[in-house]
Coordinates of C-alpha atoms in Angstrom, one line a residue:
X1 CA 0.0 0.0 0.0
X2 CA 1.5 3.5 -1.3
X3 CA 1.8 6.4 2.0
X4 CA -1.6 7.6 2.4
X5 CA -1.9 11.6 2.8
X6 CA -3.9 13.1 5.8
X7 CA -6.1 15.3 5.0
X8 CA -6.6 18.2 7.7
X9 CA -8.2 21.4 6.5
X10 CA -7.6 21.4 3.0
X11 CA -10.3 21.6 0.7
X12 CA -10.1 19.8 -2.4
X13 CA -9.8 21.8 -5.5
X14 CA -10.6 19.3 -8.2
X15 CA -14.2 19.3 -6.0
X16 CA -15.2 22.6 -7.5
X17 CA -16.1 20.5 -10.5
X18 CA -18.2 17.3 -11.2
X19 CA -21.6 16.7 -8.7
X20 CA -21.5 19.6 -6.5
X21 CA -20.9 22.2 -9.0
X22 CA -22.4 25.6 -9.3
X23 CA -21.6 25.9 -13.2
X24 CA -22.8 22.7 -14.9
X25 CA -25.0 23.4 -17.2
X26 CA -26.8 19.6 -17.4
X27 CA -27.7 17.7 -13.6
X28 CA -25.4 14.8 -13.2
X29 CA -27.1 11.7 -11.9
X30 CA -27.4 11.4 -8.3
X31 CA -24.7 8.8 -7.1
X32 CA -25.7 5.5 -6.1
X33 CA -25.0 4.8 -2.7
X34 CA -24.1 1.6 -1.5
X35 CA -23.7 1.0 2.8
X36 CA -21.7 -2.1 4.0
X37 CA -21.9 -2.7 7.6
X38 CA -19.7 -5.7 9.3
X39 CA -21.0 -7.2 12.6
X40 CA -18.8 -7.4 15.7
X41 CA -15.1 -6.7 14.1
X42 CA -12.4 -4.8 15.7
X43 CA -11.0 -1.7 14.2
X44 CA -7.2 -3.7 13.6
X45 CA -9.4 -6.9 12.0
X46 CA -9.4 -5.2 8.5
X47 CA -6.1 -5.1 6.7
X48 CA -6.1 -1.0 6.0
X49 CA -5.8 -0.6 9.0
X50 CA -3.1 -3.2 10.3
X51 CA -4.5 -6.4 10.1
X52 CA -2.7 -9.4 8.7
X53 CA -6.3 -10.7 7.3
X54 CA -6.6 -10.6 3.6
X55 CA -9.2 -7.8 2.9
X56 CA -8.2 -6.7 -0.3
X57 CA -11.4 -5.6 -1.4
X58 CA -12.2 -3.3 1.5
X59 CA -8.3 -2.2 1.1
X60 CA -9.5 -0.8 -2.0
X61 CA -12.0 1.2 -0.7
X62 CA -9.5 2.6 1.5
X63 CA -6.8 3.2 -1.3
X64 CA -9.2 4.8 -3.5
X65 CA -10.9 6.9 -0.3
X66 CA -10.4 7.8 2.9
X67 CA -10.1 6.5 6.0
X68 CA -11.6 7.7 9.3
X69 CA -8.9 7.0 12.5
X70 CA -11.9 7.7 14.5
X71 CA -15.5 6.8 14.1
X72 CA -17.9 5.8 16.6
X73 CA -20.5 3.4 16.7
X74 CA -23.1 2.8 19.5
X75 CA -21.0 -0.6 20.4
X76 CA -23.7 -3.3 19.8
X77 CA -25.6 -4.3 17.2
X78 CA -29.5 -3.2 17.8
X79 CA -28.8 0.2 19.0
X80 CA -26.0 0.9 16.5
X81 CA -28.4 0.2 13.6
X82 CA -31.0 2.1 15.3
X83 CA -28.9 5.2 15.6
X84 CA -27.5 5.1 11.8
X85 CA -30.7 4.0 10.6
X86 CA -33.3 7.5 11.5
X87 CA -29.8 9.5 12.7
X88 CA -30.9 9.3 16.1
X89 CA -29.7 8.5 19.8
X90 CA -33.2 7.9 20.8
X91 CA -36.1 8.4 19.2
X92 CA -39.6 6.7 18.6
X93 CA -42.5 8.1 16.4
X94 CA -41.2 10.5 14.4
X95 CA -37.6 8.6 13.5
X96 CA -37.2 8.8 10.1
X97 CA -35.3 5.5 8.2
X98 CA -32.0 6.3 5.7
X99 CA -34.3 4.6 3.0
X100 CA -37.0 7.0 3.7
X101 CA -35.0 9.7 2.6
X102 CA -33.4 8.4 -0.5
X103 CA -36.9 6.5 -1.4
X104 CA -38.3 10.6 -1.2
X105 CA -35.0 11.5 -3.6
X106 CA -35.9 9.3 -6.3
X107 CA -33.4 5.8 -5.3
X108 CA -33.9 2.5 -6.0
X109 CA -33.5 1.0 -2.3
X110 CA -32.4 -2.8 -1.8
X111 CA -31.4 -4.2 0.9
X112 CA -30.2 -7.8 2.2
X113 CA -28.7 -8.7 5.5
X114 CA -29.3 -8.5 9.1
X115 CA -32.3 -6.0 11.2
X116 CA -32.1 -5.7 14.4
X117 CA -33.7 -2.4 15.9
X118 CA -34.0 -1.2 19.5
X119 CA -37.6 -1.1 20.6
X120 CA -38.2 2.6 20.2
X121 CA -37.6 2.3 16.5
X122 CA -41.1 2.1 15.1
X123 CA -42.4 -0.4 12.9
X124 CA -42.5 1.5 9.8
X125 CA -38.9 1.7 9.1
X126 CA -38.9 -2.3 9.3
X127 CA -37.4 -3.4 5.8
X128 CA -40.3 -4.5 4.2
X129 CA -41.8 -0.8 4.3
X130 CA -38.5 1.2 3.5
X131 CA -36.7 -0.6 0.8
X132 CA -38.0 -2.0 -2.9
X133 CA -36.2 -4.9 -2.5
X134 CA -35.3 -6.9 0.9
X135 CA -34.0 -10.2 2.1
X136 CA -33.1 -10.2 6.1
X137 CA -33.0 -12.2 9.5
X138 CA -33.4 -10.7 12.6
X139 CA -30.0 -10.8 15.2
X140 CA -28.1 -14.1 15.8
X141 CA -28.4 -17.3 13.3
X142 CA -26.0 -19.8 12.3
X143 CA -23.5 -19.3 8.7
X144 CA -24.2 -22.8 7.3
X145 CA -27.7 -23.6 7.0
X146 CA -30.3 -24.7 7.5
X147 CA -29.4 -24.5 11.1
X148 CA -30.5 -27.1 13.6
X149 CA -34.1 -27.3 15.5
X150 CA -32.9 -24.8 18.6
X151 CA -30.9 -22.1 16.3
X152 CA -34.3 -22.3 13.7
X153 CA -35.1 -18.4 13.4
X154 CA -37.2 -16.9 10.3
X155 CA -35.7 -15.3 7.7
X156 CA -37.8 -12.3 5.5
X157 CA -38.1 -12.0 1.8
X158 CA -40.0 -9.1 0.2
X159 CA -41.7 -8.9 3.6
X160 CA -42.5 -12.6 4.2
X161 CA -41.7 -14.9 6.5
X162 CA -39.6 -17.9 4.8
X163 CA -37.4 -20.9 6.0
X164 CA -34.0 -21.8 5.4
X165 CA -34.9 -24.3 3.1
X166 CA -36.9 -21.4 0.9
X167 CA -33.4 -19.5 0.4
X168 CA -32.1 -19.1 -3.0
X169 CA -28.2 -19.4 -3.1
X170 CA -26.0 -20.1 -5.5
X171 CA -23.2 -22.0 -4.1
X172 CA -23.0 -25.3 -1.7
X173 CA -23.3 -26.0 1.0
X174 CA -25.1 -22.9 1.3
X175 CA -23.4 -20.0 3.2
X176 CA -24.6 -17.2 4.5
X177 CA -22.2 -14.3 3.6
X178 CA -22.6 -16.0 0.2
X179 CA -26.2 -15.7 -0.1
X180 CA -26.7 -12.8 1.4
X181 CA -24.6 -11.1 -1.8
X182 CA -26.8 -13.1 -4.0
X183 CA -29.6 -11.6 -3.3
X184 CA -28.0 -7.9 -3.2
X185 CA -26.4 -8.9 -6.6
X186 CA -29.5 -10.0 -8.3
X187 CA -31.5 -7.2 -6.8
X188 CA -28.6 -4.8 -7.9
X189 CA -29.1 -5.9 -11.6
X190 CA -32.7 -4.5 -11.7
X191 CA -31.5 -1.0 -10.1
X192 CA -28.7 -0.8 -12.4
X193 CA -31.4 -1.1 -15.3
X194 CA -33.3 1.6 -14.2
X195 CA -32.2 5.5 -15.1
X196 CA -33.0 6.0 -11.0
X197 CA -29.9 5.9 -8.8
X198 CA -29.8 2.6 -6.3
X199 CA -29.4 2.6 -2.7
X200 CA -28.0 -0.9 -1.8
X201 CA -27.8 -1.5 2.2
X202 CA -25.6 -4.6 2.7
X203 CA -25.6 -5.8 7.0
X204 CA -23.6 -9.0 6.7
X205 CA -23.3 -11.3 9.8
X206 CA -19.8 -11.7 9.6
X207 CA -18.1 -11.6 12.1
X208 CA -20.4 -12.1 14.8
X209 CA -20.5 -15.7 16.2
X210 CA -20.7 -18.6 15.9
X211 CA -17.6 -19.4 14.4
X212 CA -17.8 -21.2 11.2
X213 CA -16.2 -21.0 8.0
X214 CA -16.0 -22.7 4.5
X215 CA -12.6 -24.7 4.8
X216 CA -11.2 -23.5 2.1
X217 CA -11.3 -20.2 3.5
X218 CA -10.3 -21.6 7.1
X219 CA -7.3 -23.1 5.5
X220 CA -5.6 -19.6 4.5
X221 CA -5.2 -19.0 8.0
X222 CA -4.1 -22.3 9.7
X223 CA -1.4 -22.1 11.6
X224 CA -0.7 -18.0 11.1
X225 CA -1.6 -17.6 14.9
X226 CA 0.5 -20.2 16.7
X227 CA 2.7 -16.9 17.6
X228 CA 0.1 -15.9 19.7
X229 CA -1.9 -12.8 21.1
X230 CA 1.4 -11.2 22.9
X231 CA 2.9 -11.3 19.5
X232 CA 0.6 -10.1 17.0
X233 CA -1.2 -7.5 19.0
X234 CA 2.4 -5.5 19.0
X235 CA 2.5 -6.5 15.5
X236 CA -0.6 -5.0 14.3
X237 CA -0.1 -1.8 16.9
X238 CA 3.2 -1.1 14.8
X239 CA 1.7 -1.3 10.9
X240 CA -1.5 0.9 12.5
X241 CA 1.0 3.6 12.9
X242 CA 3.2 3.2 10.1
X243 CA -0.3 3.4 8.4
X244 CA -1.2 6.4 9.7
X245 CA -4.9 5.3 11.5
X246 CA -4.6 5.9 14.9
X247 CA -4.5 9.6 16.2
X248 CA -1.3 10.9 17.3
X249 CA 0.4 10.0 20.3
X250 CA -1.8 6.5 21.0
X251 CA 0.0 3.8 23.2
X252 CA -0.5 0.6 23.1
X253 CA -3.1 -0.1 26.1
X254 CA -2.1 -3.1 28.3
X255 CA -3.8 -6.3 27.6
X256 CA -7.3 -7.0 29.3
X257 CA -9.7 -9.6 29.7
X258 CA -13.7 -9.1 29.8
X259 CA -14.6 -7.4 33.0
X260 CA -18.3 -7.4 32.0
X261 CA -20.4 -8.2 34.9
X262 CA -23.6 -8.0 32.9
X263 CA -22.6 -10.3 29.8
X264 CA -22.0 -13.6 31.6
X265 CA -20.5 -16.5 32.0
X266 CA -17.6 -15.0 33.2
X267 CA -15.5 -18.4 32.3
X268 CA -11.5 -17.9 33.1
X269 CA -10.7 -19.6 30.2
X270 CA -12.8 -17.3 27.9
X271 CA -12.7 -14.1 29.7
X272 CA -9.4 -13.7 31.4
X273 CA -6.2 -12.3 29.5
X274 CA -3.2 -14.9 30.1
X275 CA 0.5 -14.9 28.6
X276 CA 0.3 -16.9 25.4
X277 CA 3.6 -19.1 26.6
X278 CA 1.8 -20.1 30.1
X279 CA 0.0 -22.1 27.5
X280 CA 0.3 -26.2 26.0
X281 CA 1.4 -26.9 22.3
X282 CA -2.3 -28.7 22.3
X283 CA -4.0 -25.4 23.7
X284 CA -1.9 -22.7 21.3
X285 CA -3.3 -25.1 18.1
X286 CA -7.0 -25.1 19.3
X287 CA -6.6 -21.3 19.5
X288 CA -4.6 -20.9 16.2
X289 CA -8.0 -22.2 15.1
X290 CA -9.9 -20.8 16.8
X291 CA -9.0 -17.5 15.4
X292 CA -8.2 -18.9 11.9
X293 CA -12.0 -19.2 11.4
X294 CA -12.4 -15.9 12.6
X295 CA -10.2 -14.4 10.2
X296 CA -11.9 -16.3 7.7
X297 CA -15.4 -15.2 8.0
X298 CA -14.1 -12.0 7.4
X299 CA -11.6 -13.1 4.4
X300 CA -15.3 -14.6 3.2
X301 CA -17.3 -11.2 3.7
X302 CA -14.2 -9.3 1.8
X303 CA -14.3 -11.8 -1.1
X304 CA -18.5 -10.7 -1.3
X305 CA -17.6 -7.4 -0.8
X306 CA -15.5 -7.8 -4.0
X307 CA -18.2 -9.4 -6.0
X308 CA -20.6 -6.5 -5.3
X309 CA -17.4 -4.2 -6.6
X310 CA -17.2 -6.1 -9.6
X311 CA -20.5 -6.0 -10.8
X312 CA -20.9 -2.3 -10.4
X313 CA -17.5 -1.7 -12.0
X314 CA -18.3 -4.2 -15.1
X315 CA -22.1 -2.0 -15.7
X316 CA -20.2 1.4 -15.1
X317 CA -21.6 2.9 -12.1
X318 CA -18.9 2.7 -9.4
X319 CA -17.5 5.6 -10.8
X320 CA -21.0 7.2 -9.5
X321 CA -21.1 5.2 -6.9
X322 CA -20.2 6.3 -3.0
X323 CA -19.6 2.9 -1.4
X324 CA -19.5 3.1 2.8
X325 CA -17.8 0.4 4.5
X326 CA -18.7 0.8 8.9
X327 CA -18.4 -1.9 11.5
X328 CA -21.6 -1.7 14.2
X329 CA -19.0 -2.5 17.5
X330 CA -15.9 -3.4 18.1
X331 CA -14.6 -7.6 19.0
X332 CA -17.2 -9.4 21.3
X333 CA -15.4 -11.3 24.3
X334 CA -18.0 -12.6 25.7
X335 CA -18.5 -16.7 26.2
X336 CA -21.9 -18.1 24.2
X337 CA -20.7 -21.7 23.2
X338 CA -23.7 -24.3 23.1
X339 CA -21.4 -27.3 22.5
X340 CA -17.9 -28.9 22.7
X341 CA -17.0 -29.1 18.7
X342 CA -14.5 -27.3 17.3
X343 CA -15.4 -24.3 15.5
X344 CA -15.3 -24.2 11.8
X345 CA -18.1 -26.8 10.8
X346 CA -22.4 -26.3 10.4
X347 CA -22.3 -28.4 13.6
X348 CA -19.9 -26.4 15.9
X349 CA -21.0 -23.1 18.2
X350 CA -17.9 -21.8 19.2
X351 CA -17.1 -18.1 20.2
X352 CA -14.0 -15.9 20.0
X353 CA -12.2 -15.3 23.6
X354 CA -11.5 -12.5 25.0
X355 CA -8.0 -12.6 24.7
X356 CA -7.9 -12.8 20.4
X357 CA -10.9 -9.6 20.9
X358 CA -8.5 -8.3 22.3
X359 CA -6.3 -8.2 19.5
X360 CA -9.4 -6.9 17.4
X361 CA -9.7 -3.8 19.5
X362 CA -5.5 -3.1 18.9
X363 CA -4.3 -0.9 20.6
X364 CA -8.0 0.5 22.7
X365 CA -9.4 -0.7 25.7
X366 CA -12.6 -2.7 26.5
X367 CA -15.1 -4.5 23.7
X368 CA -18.5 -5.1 22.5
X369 CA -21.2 -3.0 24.4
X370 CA -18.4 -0.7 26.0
X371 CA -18.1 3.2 25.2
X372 CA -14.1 2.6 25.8
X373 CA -12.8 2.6 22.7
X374 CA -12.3 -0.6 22.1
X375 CA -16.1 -0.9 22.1
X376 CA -16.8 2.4 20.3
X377 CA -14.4 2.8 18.0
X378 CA -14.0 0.9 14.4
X379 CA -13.1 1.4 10.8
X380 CA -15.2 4.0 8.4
X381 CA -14.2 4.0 4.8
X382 CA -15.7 5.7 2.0
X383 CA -15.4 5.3 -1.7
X384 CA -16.2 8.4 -4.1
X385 CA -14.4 8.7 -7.4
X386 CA -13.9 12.6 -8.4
X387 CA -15.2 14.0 -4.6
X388 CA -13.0 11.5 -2.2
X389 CA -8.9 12.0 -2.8
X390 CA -7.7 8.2 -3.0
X391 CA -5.6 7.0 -0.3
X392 CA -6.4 9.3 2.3
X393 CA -6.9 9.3 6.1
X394 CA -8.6 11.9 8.1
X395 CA -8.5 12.7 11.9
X396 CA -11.6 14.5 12.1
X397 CA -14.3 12.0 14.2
X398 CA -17.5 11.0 12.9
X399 CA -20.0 8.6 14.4
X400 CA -23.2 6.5 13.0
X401 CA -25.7 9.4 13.6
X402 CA -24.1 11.5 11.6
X403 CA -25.4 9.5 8.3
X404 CA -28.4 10.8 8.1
X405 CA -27.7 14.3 7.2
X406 CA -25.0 12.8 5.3
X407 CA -27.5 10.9 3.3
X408 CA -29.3 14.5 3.3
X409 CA -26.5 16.6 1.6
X410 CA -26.1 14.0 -1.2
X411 CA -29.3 13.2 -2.0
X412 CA -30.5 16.4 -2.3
X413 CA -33.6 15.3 -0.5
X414 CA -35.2 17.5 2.2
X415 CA -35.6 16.6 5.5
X416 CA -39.9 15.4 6.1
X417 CA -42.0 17.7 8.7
X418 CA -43.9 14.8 9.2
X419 CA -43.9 10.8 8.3
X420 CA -47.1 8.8 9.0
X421 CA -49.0 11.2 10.6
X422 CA -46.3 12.0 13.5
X423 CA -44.1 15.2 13.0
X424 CA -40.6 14.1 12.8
X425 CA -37.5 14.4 15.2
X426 CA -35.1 16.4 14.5
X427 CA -31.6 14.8 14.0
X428 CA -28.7 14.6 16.1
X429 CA -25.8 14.3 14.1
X430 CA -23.8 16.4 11.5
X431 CA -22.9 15.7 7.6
X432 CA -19.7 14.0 6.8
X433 CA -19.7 15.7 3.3
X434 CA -17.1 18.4 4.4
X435 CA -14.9 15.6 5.4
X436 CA -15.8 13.8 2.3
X437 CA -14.8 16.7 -0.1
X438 CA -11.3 17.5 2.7
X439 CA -12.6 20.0 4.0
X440 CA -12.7 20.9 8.1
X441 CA -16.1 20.3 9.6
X442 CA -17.8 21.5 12.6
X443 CA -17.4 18.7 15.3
X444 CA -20.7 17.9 17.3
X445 CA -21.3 19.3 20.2
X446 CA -21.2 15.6 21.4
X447 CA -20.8 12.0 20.9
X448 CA -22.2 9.1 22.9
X449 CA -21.6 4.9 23.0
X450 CA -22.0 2.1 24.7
X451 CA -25.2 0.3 26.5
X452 CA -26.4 2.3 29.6
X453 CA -23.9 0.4 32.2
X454 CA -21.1 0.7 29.8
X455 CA -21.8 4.5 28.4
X456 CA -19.3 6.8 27.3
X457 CA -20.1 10.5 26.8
X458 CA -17.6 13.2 24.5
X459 CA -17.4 16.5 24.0
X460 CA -14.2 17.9 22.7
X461 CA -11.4 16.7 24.0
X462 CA -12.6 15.3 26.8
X463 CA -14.2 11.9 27.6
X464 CA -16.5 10.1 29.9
X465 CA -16.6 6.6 30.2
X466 CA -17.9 4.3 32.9
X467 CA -17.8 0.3 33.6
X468 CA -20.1 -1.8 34.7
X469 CA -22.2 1.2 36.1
X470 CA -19.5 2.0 37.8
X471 CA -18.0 5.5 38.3
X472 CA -17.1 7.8 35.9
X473 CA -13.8 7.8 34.4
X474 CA -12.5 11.2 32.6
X475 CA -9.5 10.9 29.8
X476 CA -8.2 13.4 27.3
X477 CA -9.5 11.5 24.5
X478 CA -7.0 14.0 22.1
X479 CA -3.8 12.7 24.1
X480 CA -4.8 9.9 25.8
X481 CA -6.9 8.2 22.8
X482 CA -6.4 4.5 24.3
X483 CA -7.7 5.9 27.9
X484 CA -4.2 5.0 29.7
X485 CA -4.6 7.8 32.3
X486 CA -7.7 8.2 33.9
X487 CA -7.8 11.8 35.4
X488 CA -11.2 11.7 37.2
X489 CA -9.7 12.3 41.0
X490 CA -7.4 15.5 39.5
X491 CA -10.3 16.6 37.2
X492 CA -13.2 15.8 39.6
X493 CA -15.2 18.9 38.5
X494 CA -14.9 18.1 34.7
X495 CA -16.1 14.8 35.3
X496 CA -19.1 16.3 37.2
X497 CA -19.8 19.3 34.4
X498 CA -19.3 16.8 31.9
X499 CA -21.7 14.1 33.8
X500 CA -24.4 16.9 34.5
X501 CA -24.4 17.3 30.1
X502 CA -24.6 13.6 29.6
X503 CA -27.9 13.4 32.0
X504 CA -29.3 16.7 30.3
X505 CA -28.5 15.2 27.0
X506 CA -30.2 11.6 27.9
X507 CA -32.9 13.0 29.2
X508 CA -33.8 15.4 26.2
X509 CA -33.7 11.9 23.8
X510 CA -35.8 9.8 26.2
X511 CA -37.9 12.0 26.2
X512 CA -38.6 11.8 22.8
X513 CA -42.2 10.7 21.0

């Protein structure tokens, strides 16, 4: 990969031409808009941004776009799709879906992955009402199916309920990364057909558990991890800053296990960190596999991800196209296995460990459901020929909610007063299209992550994070960004003013219709 440039506070000036342009004469075509979202990956999992896991695909992306060294999420999966989704913290009646707004600007919307929404998201921006085309399961279901009698959950096409056996796939045994892009793909060939520009909202599964893999795909990786956590964590930590996508002066946080009293079992094995050499020859090769098939759910997602490349480059819209790749949380530690079979095959249910999430969430603190950054924080790419300068990294933050006015400033579409007979909320987040075009935005006035217990409240450059509904702990998220230092007894009256906002704040969005 060629030296990416950061991009501070220049503007662009090739941008004064092509879409945004005062002085063309003829409209261009709105661009297509296409939104990947990977499930429970840490930000160091994807190789442009350190990991040794093939993702050439999504490295792509990155060459040709930029790459955000900090984007939030709201670290797990319902409320982090609720948020990006209607560009709210909290909302209810009144929420207005992504697809809403590009359906109301004249897009083709497909869609074809996983829903899952936060109860206060209201019914109507359910898939079936919002997009033309959907396929989608709800939360947690096994890769290879059809699963067994206990893992049975419905899947939904074009709005009706179907069974496993009723999915349409292409290759065998079938997958579900792999069928997931078949339907996008064949959906994808009707919106290409039509003179309308396409929305295409892709949610894979990957790589949430359990952990199974095609073994072709596992094989790539066998053996890569007998080095172990101590090693490769340090390894990744160093190409993330030869990269350039972590902010100035990050450490490398010590290693941690999963402190979360709220996600149980707490099992040793699973949940504690250990030195990778207290460890057998027998035990190191269960865990080399263990995170082989890891790495090659994602390797399998990538491959998809370059399918659904292809086929726009070979009909000649990716070159209209803005493609958004976004993870929902950061690695999940916590312990879910149903059996004793190894993972890789239909008929295991294995998990990842805390001490490989660890890894994932090189070099922040903390995982799934946490607002530490290890939680919080994960990789944002986006792809725009001839408005995104290729191979570029910003340090300017950006978070899930702030896609909606996004979505807003490149549709062209207007924001509703009202959607089915409720006046709508207002949103809560600010366009990334400055940042887009490399120029300086105006930061929020906040950001917020992480489930209740675990919530983490910014503004500027200072953070509040707490843990297991613990006490508040204050860092200087600008020189402390892997929350090393935690400054709440010398800054005990920042951590209070700052405190005092969040409950204003949470109370002003629970409030909410």
């Amino acid at each position: 990969m060629c030296q990416p440039k950061i991009i501070h506070n220049l503007a662009l000036a090739a941008l004064s031409v092509g879409f945004f342009s005062c002085n063309t004469s003829v409209e261009q075509k709105k661009p297509n808009i296409v939104l990947i979202m990977a499930d429970d990956i840490g930000i160091s999992d994807i190789g442009c941004y350190g990991s040794e896991i093939q993702t050439p695909n999504i490295d792509r992306l990155a060459n040709e776009g930029v790459r955000f060294s900090t984007f939030y999420n709201m670290a797990k999966c319902n409320p982090t799709r609720s948020t990006m989704l209607t560009g709210l913290y909290q909302g209810g009646n009144g929420a207005v879906h992504l697809a809403h707004l590009t359906r109301q600007a004249g897009y083709h919307n497909i869609m074809s992955g996983k829903e899952h929404f936060d109860s206060w998201v209201p019914e109507y921006c359910s898939a079936e009402h919002v997009f033309d085309h959907s396929f989608y399961f709800w939360a947690t279901t096994e890769y290879f199916l059809p699963p067994s009698g206990e893992f049975e959950r419905p899947f939904y096409l074009e709005g009706r309920e179907i069974s496993a056996s009723e999915i349409e796939y292409e290759k065998a045994p079938m997958y579900k990364t792999d069928f997931i892009t078949d339907y996008a793909l064949k959906w994808l060939e009707d919106g290409i057909e039509k003179e309308n520009p396409f929305f295409l909202y892709l949610p894979y599964h990957a790589a949430h558990y359990p952990l199974q893999a095609r073994p072709e795909d596992i094989a790539k990786y066998r053996g890569k991890y007998l080095k172990g956590w101590d090693s490769i964590r340090p390894e990744r930590f160093e190409r993330m800053k030869r990269m350039g996508v972590l902010p100035e002066n990050t450490l490398l946080s010590e290693p941690e296990g999963n402190l979360n009293k709220f996600r149980g079992p707490l099992i040793p094995a699973y949940t504690d960190y250990y030195p990778w050499e207290s460890l057998s020859d027998e035990q190191k090769d269960s865990l080399d596999l263990e995170m082989a098939v890891f790495a090659a759910i994602i390797d399998r997602m990538d491959q998809n991800i370059g399918r659904v490349l292809n086929k726009l480059e070979e009909a000649g819209e990716l070159q209209n196209t803005l493609v958004m790749f976004l993870v929902d949380n950061g690695s999940c530690p916590f312990y879910s296995n149903k059996y004793n079979v190894a993972p890789g095959p239909a008929d295991s249910y294995w998990c990842l460990r805390a001490a490989w999430a660890n890894v994932g969430n090189t070099p922040y603190r903390q995982y799934k459901q946490c607002g530490h950054e290890g939680g919080s924080h994960t990789p944002f790419i986006a792809f725009w020929p001839g408005v995104i300068e290729p191979n570029t990294i910003t340090h300017q933050a950006g978070h899930v909610v702030d896609l909606a006015p996004t979505f807003l400033d490149i549709t062209g579409a207007d924001y509703p007063d009202s959607i089915k007979g409720y006046k709508t909320i207002p949103l809560h987040g600010k366009s990334l299209l400055p940042v887009f075009k490399g120029e300086k935005r105006e930061e929020p006035d906040y950001f917020i992550s992480g489930l209740e217990k675990f919530r983490m409240y910014r503004s500027g450059e200072y953070k509040i994070v707490r843990l297991n509904n613990g006490e508040w702990e204050l860092y200087n998220i600008i020189k402390d960004p892997s929350e090393t230092n935690n400054l709440a007894d010398v800054y005990a009256e920042k951590v209070e003013e700052l405190a005092d906002e969040y409950e204003a704040v949470n109370h002003k969005h629970q409030s909410l219709p």
